[in-house]
PDB file of C-alpha atoms and ligand atoms in Angstrom:
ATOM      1  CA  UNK A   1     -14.758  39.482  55.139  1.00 48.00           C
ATOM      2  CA  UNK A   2     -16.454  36.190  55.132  1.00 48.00           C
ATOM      3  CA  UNK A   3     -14.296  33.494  56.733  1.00 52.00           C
ATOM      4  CA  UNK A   4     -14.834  30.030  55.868  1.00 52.00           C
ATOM      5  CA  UNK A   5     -15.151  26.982  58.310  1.00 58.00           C
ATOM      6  CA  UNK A   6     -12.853  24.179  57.929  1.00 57.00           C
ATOM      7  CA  UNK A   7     -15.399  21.756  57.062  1.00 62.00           C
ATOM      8  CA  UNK A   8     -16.483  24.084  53.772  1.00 61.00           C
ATOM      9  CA  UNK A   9     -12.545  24.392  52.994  1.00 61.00           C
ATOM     10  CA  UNK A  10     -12.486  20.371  53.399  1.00 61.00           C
ATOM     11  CA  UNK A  11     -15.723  20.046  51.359  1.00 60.00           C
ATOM     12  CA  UNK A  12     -14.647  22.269  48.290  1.00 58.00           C
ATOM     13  CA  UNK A  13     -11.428  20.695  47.786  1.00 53.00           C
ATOM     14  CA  UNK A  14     -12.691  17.211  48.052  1.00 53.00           C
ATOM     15  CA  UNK A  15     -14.766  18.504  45.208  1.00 59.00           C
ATOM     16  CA  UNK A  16     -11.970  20.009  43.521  1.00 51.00           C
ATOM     17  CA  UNK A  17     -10.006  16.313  43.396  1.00 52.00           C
ATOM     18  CA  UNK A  18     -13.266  14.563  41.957  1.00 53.00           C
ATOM     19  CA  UNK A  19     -13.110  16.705  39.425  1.00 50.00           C
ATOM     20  CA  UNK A  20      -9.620  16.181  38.609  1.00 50.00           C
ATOM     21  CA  UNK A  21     -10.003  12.632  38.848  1.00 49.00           C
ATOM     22  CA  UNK A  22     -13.116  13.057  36.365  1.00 49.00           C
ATOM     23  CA  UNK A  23     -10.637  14.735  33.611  1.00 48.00           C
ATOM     24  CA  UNK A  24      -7.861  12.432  34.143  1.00 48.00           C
ATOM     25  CA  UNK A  25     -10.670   9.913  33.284  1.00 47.00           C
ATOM     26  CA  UNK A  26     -12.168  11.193  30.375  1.00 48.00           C
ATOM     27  CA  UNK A  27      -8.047  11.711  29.081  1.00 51.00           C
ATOM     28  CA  UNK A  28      -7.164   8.032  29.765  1.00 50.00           C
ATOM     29  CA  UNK A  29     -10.460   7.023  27.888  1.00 52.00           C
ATOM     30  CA  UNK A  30      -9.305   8.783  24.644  1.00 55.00           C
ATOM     31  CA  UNK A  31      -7.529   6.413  22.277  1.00 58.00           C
ATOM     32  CA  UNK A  32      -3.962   7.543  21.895  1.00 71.00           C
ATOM     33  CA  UNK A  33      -3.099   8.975  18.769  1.00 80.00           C
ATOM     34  CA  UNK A  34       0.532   8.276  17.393  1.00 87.00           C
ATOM     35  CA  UNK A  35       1.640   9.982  14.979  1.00 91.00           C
ATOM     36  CA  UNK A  36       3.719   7.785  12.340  1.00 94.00           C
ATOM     37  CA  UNK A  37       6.535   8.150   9.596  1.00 95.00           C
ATOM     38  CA  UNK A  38       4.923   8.332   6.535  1.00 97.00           C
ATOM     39  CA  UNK A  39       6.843   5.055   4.804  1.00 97.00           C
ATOM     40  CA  UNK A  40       5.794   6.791   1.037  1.00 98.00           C
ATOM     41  CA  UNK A  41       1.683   5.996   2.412  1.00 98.00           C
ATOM     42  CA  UNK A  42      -1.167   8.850   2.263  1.00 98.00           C
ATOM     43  CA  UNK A  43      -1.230  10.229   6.110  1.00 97.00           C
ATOM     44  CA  UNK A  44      -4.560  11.269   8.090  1.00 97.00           C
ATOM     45  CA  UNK A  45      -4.250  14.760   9.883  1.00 95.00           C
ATOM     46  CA  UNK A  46      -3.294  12.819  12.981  1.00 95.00           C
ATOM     47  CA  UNK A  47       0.119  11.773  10.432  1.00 96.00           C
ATOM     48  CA  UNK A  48      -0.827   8.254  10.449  1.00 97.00           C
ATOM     49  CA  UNK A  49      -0.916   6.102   7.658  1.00 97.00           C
ATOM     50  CA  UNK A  50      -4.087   4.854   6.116  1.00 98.00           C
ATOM     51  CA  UNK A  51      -4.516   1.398   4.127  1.00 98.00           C
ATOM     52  CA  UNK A  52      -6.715  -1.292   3.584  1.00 98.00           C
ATOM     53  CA  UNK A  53      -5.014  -2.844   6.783  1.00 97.00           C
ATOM     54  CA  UNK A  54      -5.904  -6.479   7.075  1.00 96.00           C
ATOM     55  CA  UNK A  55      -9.437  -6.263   5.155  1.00 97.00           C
ATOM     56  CA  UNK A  56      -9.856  -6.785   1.314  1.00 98.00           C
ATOM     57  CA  UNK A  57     -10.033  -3.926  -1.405  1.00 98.00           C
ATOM     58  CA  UNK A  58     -13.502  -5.080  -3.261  1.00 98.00           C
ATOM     59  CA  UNK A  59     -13.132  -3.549  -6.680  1.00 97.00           C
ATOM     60  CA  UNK A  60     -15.900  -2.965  -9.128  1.00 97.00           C
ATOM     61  CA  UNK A  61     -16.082  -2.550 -12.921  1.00 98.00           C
ATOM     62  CA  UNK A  62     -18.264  -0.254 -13.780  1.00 97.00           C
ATOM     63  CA  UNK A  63     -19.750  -1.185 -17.352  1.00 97.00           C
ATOM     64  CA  UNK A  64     -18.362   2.164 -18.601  1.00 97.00           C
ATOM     65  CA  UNK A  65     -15.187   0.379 -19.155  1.00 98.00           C
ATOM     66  CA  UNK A  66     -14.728  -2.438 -22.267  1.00 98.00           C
ATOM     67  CA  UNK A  67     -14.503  -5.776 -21.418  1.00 98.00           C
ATOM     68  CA  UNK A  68     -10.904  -6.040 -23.248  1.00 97.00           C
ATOM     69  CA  UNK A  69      -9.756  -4.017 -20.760  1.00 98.00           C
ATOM     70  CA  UNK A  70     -10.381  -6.846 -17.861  1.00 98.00           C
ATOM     71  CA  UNK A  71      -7.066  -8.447 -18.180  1.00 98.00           C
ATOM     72  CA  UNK A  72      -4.916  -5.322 -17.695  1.00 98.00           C
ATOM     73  CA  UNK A  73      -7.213  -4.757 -14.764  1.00 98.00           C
ATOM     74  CA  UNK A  74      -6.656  -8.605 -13.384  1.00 98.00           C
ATOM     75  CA  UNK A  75      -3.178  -8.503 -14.245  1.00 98.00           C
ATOM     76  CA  UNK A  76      -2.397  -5.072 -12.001  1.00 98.00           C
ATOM     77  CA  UNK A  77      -4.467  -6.246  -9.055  1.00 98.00           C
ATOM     78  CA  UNK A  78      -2.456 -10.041  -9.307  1.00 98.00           C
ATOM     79  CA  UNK A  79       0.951  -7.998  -9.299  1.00 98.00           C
ATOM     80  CA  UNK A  80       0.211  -6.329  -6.023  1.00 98.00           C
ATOM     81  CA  UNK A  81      -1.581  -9.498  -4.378  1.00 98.00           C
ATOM     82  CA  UNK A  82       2.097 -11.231  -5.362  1.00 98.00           C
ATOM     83  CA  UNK A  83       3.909  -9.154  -3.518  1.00 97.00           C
ATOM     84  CA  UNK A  84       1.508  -8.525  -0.535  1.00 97.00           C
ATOM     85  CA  UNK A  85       1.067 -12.218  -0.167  1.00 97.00           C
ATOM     86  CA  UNK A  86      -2.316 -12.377   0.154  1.00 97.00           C
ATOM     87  CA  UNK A  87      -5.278 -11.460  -1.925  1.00 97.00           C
ATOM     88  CA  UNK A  88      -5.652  -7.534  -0.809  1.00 98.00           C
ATOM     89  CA  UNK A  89      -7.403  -6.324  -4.340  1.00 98.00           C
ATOM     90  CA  UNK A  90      -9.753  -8.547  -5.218  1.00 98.00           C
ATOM     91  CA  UNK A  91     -11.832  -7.569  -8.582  1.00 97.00           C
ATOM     92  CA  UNK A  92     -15.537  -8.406  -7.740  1.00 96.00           C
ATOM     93  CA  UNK A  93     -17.380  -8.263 -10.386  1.00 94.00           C
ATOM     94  CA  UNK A  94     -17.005  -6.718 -13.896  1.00 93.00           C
ATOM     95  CA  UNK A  95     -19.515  -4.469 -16.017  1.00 94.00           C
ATOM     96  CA  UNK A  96     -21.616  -3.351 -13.441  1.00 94.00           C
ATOM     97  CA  UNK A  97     -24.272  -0.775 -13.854  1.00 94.00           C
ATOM     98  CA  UNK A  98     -25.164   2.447 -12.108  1.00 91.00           C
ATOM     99  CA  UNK A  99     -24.524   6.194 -11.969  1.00 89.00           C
ATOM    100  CA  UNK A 100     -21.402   7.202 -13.127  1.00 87.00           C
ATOM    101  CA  UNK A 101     -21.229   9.834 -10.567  1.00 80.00           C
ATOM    102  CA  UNK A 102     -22.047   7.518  -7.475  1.00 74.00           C
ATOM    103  CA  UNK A 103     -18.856   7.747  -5.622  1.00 83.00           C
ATOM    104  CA  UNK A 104     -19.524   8.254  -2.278  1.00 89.00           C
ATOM    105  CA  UNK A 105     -21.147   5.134  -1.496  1.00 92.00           C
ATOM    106  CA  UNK A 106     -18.649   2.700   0.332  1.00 93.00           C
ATOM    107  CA  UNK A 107     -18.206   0.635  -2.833  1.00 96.00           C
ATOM    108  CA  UNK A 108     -14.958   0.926  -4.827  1.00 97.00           C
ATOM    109  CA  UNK A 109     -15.444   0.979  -8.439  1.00 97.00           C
ATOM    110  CA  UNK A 110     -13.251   1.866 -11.831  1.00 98.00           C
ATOM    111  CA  UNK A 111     -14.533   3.836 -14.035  1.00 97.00           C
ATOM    112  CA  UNK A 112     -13.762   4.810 -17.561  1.00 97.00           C
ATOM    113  CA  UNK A 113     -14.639   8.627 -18.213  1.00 97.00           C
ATOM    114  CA  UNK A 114     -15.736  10.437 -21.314  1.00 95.00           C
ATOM    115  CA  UNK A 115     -15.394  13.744 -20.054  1.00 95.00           C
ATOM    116  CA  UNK A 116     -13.049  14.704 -18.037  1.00 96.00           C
ATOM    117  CA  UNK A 117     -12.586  17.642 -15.480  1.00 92.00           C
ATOM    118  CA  UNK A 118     -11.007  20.918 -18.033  1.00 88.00           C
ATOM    119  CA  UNK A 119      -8.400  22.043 -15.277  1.00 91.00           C
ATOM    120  CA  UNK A 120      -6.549  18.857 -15.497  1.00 92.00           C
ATOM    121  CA  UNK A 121      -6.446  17.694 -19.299  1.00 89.00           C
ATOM    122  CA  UNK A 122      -3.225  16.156 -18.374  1.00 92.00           C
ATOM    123  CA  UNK A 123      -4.046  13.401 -15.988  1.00 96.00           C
ATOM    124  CA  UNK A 124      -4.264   9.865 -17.161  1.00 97.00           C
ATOM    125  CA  UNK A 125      -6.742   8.799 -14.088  1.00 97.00           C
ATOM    126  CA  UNK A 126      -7.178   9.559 -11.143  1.00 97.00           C
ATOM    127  CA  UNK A 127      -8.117   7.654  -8.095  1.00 97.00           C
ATOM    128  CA  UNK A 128     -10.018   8.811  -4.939  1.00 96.00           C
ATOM    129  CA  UNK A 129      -9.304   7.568  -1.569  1.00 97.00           C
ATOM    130  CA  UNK A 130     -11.661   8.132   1.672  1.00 97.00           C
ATOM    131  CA  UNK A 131     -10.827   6.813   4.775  1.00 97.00           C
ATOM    132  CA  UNK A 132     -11.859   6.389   8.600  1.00 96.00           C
ATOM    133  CA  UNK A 133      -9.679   6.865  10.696  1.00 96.00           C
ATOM    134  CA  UNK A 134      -6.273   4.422   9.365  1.00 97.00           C
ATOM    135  CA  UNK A 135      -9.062   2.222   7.778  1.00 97.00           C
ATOM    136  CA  UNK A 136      -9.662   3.061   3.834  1.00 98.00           C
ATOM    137  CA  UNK A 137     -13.258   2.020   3.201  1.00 97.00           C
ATOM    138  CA  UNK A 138     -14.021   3.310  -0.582  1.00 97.00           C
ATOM    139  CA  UNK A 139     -11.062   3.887  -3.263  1.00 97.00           C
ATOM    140  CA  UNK A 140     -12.581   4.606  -6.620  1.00 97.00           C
ATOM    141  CA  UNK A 141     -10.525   4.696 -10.090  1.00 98.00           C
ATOM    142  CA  UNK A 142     -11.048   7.151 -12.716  1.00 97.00           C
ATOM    143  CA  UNK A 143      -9.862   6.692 -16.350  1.00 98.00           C
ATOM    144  CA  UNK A 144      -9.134   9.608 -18.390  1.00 97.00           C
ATOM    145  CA  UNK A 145     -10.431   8.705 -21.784  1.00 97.00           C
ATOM    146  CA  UNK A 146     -11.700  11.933 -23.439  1.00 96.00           C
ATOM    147  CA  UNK A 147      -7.818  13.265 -23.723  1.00 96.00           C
ATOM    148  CA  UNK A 148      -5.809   9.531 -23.864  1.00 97.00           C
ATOM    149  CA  UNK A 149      -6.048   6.599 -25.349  1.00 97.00           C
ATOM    150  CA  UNK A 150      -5.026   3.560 -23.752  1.00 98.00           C
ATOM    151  CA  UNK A 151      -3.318   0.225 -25.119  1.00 98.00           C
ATOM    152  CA  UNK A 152      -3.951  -3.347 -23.683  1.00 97.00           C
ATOM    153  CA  UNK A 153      -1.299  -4.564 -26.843  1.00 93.00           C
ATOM    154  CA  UNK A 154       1.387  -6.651 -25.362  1.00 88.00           C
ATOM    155  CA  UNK A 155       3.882  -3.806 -26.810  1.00 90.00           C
ATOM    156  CA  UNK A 156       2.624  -0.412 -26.473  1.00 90.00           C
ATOM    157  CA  UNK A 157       1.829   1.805 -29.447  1.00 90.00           C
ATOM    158  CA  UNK A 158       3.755   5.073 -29.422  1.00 88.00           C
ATOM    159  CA  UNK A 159       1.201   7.556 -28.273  1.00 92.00           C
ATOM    160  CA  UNK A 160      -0.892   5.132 -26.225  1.00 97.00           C
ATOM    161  CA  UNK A 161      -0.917   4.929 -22.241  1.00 98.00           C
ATOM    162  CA  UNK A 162       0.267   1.443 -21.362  1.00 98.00           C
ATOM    163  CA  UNK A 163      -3.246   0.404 -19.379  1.00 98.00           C
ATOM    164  CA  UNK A 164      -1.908  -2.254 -17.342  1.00 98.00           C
ATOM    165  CA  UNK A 165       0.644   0.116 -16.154  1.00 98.00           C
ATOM    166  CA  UNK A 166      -0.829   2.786 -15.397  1.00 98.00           C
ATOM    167  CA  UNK A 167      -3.739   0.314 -13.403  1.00 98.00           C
ATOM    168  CA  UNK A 168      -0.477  -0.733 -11.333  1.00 98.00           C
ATOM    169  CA  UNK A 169       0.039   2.891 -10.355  1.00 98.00           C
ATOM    170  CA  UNK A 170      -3.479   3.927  -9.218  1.00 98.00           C
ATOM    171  CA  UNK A 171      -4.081   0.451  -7.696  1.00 98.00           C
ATOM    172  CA  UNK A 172      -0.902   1.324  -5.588  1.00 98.00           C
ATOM    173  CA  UNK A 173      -3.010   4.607  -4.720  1.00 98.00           C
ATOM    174  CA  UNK A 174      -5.845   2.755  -3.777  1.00 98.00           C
ATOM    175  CA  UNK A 175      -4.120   0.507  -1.183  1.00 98.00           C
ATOM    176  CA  UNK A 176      -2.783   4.004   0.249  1.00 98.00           C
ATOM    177  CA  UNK A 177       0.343   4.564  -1.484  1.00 98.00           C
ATOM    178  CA  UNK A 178       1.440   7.993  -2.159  1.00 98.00           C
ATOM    179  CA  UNK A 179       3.787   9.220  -5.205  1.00 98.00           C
ATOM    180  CA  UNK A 180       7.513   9.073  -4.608  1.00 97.00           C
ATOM    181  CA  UNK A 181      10.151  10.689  -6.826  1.00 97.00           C
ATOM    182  CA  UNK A 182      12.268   7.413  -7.586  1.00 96.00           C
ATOM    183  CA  UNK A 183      11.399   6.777 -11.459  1.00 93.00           C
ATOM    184  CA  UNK A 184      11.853   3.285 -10.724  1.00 95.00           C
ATOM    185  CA  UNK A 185       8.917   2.932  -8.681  1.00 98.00           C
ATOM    186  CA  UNK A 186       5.247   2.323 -10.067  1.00 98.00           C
ATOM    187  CA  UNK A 187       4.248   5.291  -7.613  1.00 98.00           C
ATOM    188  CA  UNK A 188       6.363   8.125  -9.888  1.00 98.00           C
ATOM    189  CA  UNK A 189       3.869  10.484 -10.838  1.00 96.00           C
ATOM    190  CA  UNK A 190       4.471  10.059 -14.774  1.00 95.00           C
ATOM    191  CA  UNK A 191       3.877   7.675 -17.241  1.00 96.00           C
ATOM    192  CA  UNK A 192       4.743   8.667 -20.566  1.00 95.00           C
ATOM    193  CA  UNK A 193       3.176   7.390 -23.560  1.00 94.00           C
ATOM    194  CA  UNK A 194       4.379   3.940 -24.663  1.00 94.00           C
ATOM    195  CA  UNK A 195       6.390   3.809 -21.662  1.00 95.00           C
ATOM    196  CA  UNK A 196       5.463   0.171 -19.421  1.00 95.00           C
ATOM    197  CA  UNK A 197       6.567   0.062 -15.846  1.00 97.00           C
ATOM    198  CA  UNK A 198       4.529  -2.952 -14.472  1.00 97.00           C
ATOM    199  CA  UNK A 199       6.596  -4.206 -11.893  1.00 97.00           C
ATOM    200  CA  UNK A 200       6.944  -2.751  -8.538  1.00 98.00           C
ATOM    201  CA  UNK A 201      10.269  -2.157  -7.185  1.00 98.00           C
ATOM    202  CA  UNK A 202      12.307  -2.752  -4.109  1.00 97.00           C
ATOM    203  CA  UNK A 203      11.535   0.611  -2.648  1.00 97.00           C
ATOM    204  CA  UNK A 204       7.488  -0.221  -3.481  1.00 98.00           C
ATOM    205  CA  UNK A 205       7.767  -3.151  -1.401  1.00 97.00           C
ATOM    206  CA  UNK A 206       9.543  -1.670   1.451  1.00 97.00           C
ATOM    207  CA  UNK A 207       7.215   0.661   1.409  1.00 97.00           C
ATOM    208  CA  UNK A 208       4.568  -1.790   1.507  1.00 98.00           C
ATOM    209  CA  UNK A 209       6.049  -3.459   4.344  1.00 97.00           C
ATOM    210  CA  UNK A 210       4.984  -0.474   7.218  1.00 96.00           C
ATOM    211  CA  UNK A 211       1.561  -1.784   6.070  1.00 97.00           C
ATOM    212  CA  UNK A 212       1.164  -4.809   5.098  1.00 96.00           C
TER     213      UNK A 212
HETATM  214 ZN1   ZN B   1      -0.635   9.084  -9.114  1.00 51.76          ZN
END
């Protein structure tokens, strides 16, 4: 059996501690990761909650969508910045041309669709969200116009999709809001046709507040 001097013994287990000290370093240099209570906002798979945070949610209008439809668009975007207190939607610039299918490309854009995806006839729109991180960087809108029809009219027709409401509801996506069963809120998952819910409620803004 091969004995070992004192010396080696000393040696290896001074080695031994570096080494320890070298992981406890490379675990203190990792940022923390929290975990947080949801507060009705999309969660990462760390179950934190992503938003816009303190930067500004640049929306484009993609020329695919008429110019009367503008002031529903302004309108929804205004309603949120009201409560928010500050300007976190801010529409950039309207009728803007390009690939409808460009949607991976850091710029948020709303989009009005001709054709839309067969397994889900029944959704009005549907807005995209990709973050990094807690930080959103692109939310994109979708309109569903090959199977609704939508209504800027100050009074919706029977049979129409209230736009301006509906805008309120995926614009409350796009700032990282999740849907919540309350039928009050503009985050309940339907809208029914002729039905206008353009005001967000007391639990939208408490909601809000986690965030914002
Ligand atoms: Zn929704």
């Amino acid at each position: 059996m091969k004995r070992t001097s004192p010396r080696r013994q000393q040696r290896y287990l001074l080695r031994l501690l570096a080494l320890g000290f070298m992981a406890l370093g490379i675990v203190a240099c990792q940022k923390q990761i929290v975990p947080e209570e949801s507060c009705n906002f999309v969660q990462n798979s760390a179950d934190q909650r992503v938003s816009w945070g303190a930067e500004t949610l640049d929306f484009y209008i993609h020329e695919s969508v008429p110019s009367e439809y503008y002031m529903a668009i302004h309108n929804a975007a205004d309603t949120w910045n009201e409560v928010l207190g500050r300007e976190v939607i801010r529409i950039e610039i309207e009728g803007v041309a390009g690939d409808i299918n460009d949607r991976r490309d850091n710029v948020s854009m709303i989009y009005l669709m001709d054709t839309w995806d067969n397994d889900n006839l029944r959704e009005q729109a549907r807005t995209s969200v990709r973050w990094r991180g807690t930080q959103i960087i692109e939310s994109d809108i979708l309109l569903n116009d090959q199977y609704f029809n939508f209504s800027v009219e100050p009074k919706t027709p029977l049979y129409y999709v209230d736009l301006e409401s509906l805008m309120v509801h995926e614009m409350g996506h796009a700032i990282g809001l999740a849907h919540v069963e309350d039928d009050q809120s503009v985050m309940h998952p339907q809208l029914a046709r002729g039905e206008e819910r353009r005001l967000v409620s007391d639990l939208d803004i408490e909601s809000l507040t986690c965030e914002y």
